[in-house]
Short mmCIF file of C-alpha atoms in Angstrom, two decimals:
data_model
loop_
_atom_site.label_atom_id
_atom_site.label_comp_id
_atom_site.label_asym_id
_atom_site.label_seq_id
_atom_site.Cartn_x
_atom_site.Cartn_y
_atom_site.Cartn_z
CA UNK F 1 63.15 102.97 108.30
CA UNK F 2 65.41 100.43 109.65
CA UNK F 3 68.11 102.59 111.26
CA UNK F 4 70.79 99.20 110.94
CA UNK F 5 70.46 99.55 107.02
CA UNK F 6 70.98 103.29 107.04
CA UNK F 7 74.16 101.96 109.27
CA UNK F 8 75.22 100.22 106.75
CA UNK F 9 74.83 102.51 103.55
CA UNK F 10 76.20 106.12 105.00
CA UNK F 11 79.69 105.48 104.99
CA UNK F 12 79.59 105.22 101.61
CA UNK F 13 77.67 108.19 100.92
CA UNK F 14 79.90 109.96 103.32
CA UNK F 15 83.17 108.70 101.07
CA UNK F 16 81.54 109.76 98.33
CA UNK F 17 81.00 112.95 99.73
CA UNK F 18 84.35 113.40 100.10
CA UNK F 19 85.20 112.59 96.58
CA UNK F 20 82.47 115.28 95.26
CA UNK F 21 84.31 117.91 97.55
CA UNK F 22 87.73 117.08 96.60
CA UNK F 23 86.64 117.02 93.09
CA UNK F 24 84.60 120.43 93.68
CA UNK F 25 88.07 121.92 95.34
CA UNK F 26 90.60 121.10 92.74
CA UNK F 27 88.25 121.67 89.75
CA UNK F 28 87.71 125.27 91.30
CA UNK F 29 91.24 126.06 91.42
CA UNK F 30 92.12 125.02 87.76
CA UNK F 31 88.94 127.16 86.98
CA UNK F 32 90.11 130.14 88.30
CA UNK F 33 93.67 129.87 86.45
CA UNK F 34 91.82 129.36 83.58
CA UNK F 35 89.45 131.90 83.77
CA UNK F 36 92.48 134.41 84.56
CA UNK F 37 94.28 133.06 81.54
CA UNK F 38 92.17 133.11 79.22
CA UNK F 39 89.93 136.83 80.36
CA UNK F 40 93.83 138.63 80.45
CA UNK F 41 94.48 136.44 77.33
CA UNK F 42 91.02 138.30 75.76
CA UNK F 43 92.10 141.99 76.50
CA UNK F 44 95.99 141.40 75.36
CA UNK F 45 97.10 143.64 72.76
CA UNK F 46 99.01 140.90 70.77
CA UNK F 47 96.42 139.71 68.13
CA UNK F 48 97.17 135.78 68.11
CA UNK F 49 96.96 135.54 71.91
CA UNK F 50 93.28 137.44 71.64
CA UNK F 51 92.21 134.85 69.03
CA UNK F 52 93.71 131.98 70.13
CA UNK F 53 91.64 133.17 73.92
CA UNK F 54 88.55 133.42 71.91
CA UNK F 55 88.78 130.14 70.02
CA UNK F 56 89.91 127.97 72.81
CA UNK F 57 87.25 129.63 75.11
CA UNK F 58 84.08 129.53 72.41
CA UNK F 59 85.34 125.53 71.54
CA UNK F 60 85.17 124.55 75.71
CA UNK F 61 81.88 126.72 76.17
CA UNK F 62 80.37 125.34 72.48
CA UNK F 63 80.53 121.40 73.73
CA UNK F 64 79.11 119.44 76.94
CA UNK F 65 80.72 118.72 79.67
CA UNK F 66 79.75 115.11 79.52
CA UNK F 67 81.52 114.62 75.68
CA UNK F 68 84.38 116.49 77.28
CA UNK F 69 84.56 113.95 80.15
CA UNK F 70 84.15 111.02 77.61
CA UNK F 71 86.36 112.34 75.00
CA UNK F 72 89.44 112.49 77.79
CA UNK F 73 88.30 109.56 79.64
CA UNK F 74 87.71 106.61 76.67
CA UNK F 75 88.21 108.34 73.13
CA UNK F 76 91.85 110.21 74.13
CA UNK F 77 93.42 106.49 75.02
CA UNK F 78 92.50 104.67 71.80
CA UNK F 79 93.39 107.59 69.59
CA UNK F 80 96.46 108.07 71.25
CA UNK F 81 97.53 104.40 70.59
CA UNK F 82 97.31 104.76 67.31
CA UNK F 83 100.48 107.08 67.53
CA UNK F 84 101.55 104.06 69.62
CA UNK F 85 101.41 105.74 72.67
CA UNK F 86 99.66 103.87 76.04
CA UNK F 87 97.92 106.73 78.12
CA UNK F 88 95.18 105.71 80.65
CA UNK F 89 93.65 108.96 82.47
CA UNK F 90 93.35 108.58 85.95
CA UNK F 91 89.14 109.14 86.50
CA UNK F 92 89.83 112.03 89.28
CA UNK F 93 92.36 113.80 87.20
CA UNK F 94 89.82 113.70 83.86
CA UNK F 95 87.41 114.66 85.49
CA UNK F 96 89.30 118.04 87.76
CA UNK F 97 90.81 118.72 83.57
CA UNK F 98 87.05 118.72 82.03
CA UNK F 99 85.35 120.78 84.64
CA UNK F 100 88.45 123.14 85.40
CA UNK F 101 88.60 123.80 81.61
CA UNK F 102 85.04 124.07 81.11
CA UNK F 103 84.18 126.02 83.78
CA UNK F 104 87.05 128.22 83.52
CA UNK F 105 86.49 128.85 80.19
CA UNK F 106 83.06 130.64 81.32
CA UNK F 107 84.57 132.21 83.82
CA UNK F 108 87.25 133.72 81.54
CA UNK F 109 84.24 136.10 80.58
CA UNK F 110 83.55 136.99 84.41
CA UNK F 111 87.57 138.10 84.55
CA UNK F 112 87.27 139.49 81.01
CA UNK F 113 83.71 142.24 81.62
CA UNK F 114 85.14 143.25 85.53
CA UNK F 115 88.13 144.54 83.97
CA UNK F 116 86.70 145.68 81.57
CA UNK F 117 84.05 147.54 84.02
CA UNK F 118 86.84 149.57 86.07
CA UNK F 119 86.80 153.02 84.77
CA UNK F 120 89.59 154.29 82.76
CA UNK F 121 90.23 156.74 84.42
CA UNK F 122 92.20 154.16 86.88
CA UNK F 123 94.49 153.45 84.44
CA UNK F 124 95.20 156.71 83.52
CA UNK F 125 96.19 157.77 87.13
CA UNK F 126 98.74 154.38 86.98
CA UNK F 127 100.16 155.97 83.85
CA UNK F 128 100.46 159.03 85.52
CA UNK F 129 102.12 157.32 88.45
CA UNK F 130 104.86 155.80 86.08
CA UNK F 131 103.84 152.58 86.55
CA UNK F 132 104.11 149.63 84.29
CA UNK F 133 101.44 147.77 82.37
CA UNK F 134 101.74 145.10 85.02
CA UNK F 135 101.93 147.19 88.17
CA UNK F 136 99.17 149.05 86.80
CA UNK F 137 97.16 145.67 85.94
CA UNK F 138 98.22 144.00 89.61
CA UNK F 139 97.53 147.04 91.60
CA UNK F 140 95.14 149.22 90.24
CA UNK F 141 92.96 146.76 87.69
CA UNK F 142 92.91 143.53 89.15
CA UNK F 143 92.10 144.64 92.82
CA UNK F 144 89.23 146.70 91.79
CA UNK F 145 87.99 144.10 89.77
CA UNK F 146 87.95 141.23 91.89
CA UNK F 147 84.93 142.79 94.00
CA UNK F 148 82.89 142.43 90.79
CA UNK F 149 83.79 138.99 90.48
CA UNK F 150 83.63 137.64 93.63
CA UNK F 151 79.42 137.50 93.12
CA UNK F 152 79.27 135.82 89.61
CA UNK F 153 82.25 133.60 90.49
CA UNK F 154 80.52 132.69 93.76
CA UNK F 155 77.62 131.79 91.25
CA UNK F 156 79.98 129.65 88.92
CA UNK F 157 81.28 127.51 92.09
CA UNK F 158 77.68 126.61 92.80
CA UNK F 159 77.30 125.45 89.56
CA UNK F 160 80.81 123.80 89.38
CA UNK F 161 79.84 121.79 92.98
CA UNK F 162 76.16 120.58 90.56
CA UNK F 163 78.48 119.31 87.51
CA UNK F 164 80.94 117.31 89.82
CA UNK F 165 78.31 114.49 89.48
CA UNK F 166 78.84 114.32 86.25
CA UNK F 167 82.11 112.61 87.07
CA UNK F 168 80.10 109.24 88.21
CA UNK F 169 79.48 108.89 84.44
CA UNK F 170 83.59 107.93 84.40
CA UNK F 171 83.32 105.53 87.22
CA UNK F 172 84.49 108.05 89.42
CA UNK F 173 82.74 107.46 93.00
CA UNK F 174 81.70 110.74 94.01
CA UNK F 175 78.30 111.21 95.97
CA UNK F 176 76.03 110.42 93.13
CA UNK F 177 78.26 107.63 92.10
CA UNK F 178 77.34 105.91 95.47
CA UNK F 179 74.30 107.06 95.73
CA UNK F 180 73.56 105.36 92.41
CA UNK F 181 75.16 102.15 93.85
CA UNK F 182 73.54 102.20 96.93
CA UNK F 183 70.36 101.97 95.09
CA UNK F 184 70.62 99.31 93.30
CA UNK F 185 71.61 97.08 96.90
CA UNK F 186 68.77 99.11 98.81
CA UNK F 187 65.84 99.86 96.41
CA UNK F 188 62.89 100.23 98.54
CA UNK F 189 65.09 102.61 100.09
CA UNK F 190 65.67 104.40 97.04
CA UNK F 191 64.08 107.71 98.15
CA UNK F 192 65.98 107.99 101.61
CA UNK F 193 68.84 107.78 99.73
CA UNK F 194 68.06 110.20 97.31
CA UNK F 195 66.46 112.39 99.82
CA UNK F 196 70.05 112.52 101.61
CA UNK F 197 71.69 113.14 98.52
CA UNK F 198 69.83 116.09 97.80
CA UNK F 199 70.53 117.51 101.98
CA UNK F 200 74.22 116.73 101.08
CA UNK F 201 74.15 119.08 98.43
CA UNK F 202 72.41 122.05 99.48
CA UNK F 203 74.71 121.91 102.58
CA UNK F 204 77.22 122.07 100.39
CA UNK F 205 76.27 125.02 98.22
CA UNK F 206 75.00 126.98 100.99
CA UNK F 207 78.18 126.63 102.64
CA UNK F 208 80.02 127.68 99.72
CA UNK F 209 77.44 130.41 99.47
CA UNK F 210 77.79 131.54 103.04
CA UNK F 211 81.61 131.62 102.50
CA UNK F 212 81.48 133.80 99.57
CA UNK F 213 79.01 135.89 101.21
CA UNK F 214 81.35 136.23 104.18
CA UNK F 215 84.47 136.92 101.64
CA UNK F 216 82.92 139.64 99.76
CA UNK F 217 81.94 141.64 102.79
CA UNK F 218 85.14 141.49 103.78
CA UNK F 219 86.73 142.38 100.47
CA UNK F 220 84.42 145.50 99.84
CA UNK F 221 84.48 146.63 103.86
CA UNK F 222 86.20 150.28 103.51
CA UNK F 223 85.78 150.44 99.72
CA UNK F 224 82.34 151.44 99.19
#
């Protein structure tokens, strides 16, 4: 392998790299706002907040990811001109909107079962405390449930970091964006490229893995 072409083809793979983690990032934060929302918006007590949880949450979960990125990225403009109104997503906002929402809608039922999982007798002991719904919720519910879903969330970012490529399919350049291009300029070179691709990727999830690993011991250290 000619190491002057490989020279001339990873900076573009590293920008793109850079795009798929900045992507991955602020996806994962609008996730886990969603999730939150919409798992505390499952166990209220007021009826139409439970349904409207449930419906918004089975709609995201019930349709792909790609006709989600589609729908914002080239269907949302034309029909909102015919209310005579110009809107143009930007590509890395679509796609951090699609994959927050979608992702955070199945994570919604991570927030929604760990709750549900801490005994009741922990609420009980709040009431017994005098504290409020909230303080009870904040201090007693939330912080007991957050070990459970550190491990399936951990899960969830992995497969978050896979769908980011799925943003290339809006002409965002992300890794697999410029990995894509890169082949068509270098061909016979297709399967270093991919090959690299593929490293890129596991280093990424493993460090994300790694770092939840390392966040979850730290969480649970004293608790067990």
């Amino acid at each position: 392998m000619d190491t002057i072409s490989i020279d001339k083809y990873l900076p573009d793979i590293l920008r793109g790299t850079w795009v798929t983690v900045e992507v991955t990032i602020l996806s994962a934060i609008l996730a886990f706002i969603v999730a939150f929302v919409f798992g505390l918006g499952r166990l209220s007590n007021v009826s139409i907040i439970r349904w409207i949880s449930y419906i918004c949450v089975e709609f995201i979960r019930g349709t792909s990811l790609l006709v989600q990125l589609f729908w914002l990225y080239y269907v949302l403009p034309i029909v909102l001109k015919q209310f005579n109104i110009d809107l143009q997503l930007d590509a890395l906002f679509t796609g951090v909107l699609a994959i927050g929402l979608n992702y955070g809608a199945y994570g919604s039922e991570i927030v929604r079962s760990s709750i549900k999982a801490v005994p009741g007798g922990q609420r009980e002991a709040g009431i017994a405390l005098n504290f409020s719904p909230l303080q009870i919720m904040m201090r007693i519910i939330i912080p007991q449930a957050l070990m459970r879903m550190i491990p399936p969330f951990g899960n969830l970012l992995i497969e978050l970091l896979k769908g980011t490529s799925l943003v290339s399919f809006i002409t965002l350049a992300d890794l697999t964006y410029e990995a894509k291009n890169l082949r068509n300029f270098y061909y016979s070179e297709s399967d270093f490229i991919f090959l690299i691709l593929l490293v890129i990727y596991f280093v990424l999830a493993y460090s994300m893995t790694f770092a939840i690993r390392k966040l979850e011991r730290r969480i649970t250290a004293g608790r067990m």
